[in-house]
CSV table of C-alpha atoms in Angstrom, one decimal:
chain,number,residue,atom,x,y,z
A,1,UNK,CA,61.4,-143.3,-55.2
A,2,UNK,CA,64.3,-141.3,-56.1
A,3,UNK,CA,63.1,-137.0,-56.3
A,4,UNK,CA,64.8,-134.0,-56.1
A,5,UNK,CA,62.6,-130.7,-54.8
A,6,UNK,CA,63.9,-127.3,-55.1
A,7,UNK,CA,60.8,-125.8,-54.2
A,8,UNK,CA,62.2,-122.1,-54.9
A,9,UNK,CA,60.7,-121.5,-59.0
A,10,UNK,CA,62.2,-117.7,-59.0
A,11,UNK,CA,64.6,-115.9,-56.8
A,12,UNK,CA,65.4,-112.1,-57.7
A,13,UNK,CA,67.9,-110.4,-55.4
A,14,UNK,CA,70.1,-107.3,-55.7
A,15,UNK,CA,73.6,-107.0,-56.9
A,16,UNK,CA,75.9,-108.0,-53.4
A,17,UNK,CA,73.0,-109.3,-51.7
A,18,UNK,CA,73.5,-113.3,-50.7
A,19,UNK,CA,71.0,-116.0,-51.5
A,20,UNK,CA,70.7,-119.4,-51.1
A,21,UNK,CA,68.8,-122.1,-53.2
A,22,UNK,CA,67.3,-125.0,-51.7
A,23,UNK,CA,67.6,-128.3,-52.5
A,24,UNK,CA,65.8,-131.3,-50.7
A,25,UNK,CA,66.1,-135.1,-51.8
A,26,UNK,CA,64.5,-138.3,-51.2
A,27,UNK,CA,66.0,-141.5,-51.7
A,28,UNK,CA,66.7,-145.1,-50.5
A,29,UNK,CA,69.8,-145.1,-51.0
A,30,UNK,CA,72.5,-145.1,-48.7
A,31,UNK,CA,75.2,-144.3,-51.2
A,32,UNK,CA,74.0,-141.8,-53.5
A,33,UNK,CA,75.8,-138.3,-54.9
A,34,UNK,CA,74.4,-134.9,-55.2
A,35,UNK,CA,75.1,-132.3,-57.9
A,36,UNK,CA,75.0,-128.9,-58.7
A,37,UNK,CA,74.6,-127.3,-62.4
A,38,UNK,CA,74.1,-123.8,-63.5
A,39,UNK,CA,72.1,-123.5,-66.7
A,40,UNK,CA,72.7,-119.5,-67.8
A,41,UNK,CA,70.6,-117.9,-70.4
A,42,UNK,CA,73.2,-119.0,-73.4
A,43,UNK,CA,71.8,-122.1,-72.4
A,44,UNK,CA,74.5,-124.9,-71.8
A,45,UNK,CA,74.6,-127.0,-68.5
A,46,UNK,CA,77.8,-126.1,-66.3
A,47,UNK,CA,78.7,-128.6,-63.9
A,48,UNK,CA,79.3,-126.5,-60.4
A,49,UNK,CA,80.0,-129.1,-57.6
A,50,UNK,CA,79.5,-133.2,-56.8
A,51,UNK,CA,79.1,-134.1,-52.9
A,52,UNK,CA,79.1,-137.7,-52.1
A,53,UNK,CA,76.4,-139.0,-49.2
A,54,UNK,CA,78.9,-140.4,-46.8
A,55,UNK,CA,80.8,-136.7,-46.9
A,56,UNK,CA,78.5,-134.0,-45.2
A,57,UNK,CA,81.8,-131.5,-45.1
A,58,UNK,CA,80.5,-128.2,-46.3
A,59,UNK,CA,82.5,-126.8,-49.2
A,60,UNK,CA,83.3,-123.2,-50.4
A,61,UNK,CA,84.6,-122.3,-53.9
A,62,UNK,CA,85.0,-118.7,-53.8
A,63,UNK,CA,81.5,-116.8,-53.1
A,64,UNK,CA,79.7,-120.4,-53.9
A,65,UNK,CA,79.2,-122.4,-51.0
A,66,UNK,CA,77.3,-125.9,-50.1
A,67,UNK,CA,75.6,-126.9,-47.1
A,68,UNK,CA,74.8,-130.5,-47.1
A,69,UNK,CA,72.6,-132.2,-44.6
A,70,UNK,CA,71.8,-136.0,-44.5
A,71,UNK,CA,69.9,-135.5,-41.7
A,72,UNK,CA,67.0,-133.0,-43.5
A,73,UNK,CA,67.7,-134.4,-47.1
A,74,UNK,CA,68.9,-131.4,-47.9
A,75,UNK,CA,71.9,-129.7,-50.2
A,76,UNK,CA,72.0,-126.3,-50.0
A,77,UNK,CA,74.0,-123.7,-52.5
A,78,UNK,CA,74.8,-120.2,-51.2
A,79,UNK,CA,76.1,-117.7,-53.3
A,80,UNK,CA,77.5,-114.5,-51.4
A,81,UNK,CA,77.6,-111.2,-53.1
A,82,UNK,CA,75.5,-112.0,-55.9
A,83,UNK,CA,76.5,-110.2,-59.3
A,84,UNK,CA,74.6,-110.0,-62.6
A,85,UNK,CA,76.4,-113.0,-64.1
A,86,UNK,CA,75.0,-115.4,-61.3
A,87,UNK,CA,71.8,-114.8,-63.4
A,88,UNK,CA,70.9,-118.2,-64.3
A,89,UNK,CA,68.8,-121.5,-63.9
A,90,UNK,CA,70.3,-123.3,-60.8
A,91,UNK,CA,69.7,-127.2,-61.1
A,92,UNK,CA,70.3,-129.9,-58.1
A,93,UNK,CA,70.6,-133.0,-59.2
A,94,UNK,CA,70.6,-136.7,-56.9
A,95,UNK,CA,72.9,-139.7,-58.8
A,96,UNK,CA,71.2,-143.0,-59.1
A,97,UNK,CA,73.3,-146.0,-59.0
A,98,UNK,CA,72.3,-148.6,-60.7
A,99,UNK,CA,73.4,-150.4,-63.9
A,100,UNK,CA,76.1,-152.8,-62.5
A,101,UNK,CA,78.2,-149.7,-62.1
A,102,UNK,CA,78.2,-149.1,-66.1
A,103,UNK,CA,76.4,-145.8,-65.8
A,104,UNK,CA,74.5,-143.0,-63.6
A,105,UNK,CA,71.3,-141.8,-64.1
A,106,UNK,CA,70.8,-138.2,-63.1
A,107,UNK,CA,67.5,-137.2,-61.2
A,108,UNK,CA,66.9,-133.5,-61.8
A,109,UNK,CA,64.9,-130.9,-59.2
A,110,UNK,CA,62.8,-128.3,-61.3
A,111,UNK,CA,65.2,-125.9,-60.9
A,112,UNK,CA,65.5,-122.5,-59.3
A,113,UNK,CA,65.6,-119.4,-62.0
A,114,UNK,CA,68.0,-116.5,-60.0
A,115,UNK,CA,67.6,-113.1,-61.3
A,116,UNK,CA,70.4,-110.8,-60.1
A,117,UNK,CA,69.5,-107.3,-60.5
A,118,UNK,CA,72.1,-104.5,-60.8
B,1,UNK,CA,88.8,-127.2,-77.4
B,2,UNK,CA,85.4,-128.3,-77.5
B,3,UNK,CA,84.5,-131.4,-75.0
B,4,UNK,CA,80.9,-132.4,-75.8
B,5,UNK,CA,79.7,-131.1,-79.1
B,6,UNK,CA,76.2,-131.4,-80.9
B,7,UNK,CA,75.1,-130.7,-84.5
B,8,UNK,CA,72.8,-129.0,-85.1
B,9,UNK,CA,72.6,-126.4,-82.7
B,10,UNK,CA,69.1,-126.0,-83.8
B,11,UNK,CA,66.5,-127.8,-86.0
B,12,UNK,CA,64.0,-126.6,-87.3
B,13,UNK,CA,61.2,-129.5,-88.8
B,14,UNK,CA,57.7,-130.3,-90.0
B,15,UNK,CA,55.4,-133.0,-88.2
B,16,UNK,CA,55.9,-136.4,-89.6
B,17,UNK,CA,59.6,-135.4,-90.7
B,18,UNK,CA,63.1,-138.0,-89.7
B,19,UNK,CA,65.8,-136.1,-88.2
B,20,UNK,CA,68.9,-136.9,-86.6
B,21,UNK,CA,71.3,-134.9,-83.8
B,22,UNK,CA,74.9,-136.1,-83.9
B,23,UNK,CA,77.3,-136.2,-80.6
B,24,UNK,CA,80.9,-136.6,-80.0
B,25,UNK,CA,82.7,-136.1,-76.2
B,26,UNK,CA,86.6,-135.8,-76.8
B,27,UNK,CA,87.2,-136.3,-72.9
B,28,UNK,CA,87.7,-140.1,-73.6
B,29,UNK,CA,84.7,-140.9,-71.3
B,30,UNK,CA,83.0,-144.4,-71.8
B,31,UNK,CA,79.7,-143.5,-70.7
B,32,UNK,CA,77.3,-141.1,-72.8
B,33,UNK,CA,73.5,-139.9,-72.3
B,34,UNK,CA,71.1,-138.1,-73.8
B,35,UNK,CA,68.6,-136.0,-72.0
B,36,UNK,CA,65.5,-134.3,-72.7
B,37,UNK,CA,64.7,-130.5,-71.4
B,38,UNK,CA,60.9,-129.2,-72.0
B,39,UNK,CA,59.4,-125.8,-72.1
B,40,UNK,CA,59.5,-126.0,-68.6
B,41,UNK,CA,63.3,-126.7,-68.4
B,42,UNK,CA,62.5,-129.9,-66.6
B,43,UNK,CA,66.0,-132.4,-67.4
B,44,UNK,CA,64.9,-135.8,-67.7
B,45,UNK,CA,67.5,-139.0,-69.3
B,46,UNK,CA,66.4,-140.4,-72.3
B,47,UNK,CA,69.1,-143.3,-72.7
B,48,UNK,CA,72.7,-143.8,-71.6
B,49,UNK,CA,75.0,-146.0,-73.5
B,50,UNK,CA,78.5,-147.6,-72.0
B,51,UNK,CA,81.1,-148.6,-74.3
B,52,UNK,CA,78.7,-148.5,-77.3
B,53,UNK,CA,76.3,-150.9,-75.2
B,54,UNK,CA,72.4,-149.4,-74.5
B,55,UNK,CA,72.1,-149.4,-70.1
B,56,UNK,CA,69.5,-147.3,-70.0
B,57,UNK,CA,66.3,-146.5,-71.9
B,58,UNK,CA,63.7,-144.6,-70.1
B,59,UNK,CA,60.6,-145.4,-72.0
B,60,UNK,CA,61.1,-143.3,-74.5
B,61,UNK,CA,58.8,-143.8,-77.4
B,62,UNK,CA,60.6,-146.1,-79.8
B,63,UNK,CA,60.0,-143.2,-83.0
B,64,UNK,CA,63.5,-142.1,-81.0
B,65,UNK,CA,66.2,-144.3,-81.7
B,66,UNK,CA,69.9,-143.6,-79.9
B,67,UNK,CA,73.3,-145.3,-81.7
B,68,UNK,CA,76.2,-145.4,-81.0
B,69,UNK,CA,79.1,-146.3,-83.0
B,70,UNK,CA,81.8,-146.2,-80.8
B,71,UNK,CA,83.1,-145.0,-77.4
B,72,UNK,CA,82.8,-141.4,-78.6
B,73,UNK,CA,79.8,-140.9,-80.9
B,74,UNK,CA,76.3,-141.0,-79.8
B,75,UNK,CA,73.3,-140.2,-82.3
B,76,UNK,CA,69.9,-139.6,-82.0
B,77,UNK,CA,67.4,-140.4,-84.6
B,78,UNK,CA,63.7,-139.5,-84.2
B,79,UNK,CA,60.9,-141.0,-86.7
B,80,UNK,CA,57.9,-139.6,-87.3
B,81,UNK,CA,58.4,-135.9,-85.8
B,82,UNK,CA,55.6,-135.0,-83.3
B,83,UNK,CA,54.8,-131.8,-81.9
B,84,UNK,CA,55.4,-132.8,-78.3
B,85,UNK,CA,58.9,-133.5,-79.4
B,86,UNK,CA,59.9,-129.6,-79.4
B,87,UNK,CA,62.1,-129.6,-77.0
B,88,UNK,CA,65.9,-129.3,-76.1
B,89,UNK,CA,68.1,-132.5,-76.4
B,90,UNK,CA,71.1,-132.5,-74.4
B,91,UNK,CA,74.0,-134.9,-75.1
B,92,UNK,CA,76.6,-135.4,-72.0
B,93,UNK,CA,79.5,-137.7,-70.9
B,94,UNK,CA,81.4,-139.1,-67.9
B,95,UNK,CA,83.6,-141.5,-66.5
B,96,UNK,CA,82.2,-144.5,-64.8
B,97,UNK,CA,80.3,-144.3,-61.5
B,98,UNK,CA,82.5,-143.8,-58.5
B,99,UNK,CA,85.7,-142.8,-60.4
B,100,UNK,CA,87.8,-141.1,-57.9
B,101,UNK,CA,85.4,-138.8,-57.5
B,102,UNK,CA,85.3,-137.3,-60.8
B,103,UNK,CA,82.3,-139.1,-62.5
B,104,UNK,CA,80.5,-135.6,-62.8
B,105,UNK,CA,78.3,-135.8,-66.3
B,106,UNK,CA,79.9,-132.8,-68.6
B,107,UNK,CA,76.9,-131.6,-71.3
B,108,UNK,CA,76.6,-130.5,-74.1
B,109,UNK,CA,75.5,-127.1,-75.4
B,110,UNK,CA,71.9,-128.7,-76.7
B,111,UNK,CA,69.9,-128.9,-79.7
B,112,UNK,CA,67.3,-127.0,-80.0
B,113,UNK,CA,64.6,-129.1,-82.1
B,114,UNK,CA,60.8,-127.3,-83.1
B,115,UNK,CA,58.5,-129.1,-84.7
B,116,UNK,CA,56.0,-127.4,-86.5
């Protein structure tokens, strides 16, 4: 069965310290995308990055940064120098394809609450 | 401009009550969900609809009833209010799976529904 584990619940770090989330996925799959969203306390959901499984390139936007391994199931977010305003709800999320194409089906983790202290 | 909007923001409803949460996406997407966030702030997909066509229902008690009257609307309506319905519904939007690498779902900012 499809799951996505983020087994961190709470994070708090001080301001300029880096932290990384963990993210950890099963699937059958062998085509299957991976997502990032950050969920701040207004409330909304902000899409932050979407990795397809046959591209295990690491990417960096800025002080964000993914790590993504197919061979530990895992898709990892760094963020360097944390400030206040990374304080937030950090989701991964694994794509299900299914549906003759018509439609994904997003498979949430729990989600990783990040407390950035000044 | 607003992308994926909701009304109401939030509701606020007695047990037994019929309410409905309107969507509209201006990002001329064809594919539309609607998700359910608890207390917890666990994300789980209620329906998806493509082209006005239901592809997904996730066993979702049939008091909730998604419609969607074309490529750019999609309504919730919920029967027979229960407690365990308090929750946060999001609305979202994409492009088809696969395209071009941009089928990333854009949400909503939620409705916020208490039912007392």
């Amino acid at each position: 069965a499809q799951k996505v584990t983020q087994a961190q619940t709470e994070i708090s770090v001080v301001e300029k310290e880096d932290v990384t989330l963990d993210c950890v996925y099963e699937t059958r799959d062998t085509t299957y995308y991976l997502f990032w969203y950050k969920q701040p306390p207004s409330g909304e959901l902000v899409f932050l990055i979407r990795r397809n499984s046959f591209d295990e390139q690491n990417e960096i936007s800025g002080r964000y940064s993914w790590n993504f391994q197919k061979s530990t199931s895992s898709f990892n977010f760094t963020i360097t120098a944390s400030q206040v305003v990374d304080s937030a709800v950090y989701f991964c999320a694994l794509s299900e394809r299914r549906y003759g194409g018509a439609t994904n089906k997003l498979i949430f983790g729990t989600g990783t609450l990040l407390a950035v202290q000044p | 401009d607003t992308a994926v909007s909701q009304t109401p923001k939030y509701l606020v409803t007695q047990m037994g009550n019929d309410k409905s949460i309107k969507c509209e996406q201006n990002l001329g997407h064809d594919t539309m969900y609607w998700y359910k966030q608890d207390s917890k702030k666990f994300l789980k997909i209620m329906f998806s609809y493509n082209n006005k066509e239901l592809i997904i229902n996730e066993t979702v008690p049939n008091r909730f009833s998604p419609k969607s009257p074309d490529k750019a609307h999609l309504n919730l309506h919920i029967n027979s209010l229960e407690l365990g319905d308090s929750a946060v519904y999001f609305c979202a939007s994409s492009r088809p799976p696969g395209t071009s690498g941009r089928d990333e779902q854009f949400f909503g900012p939620g409705t916020r529904l208490t039912v007392l």
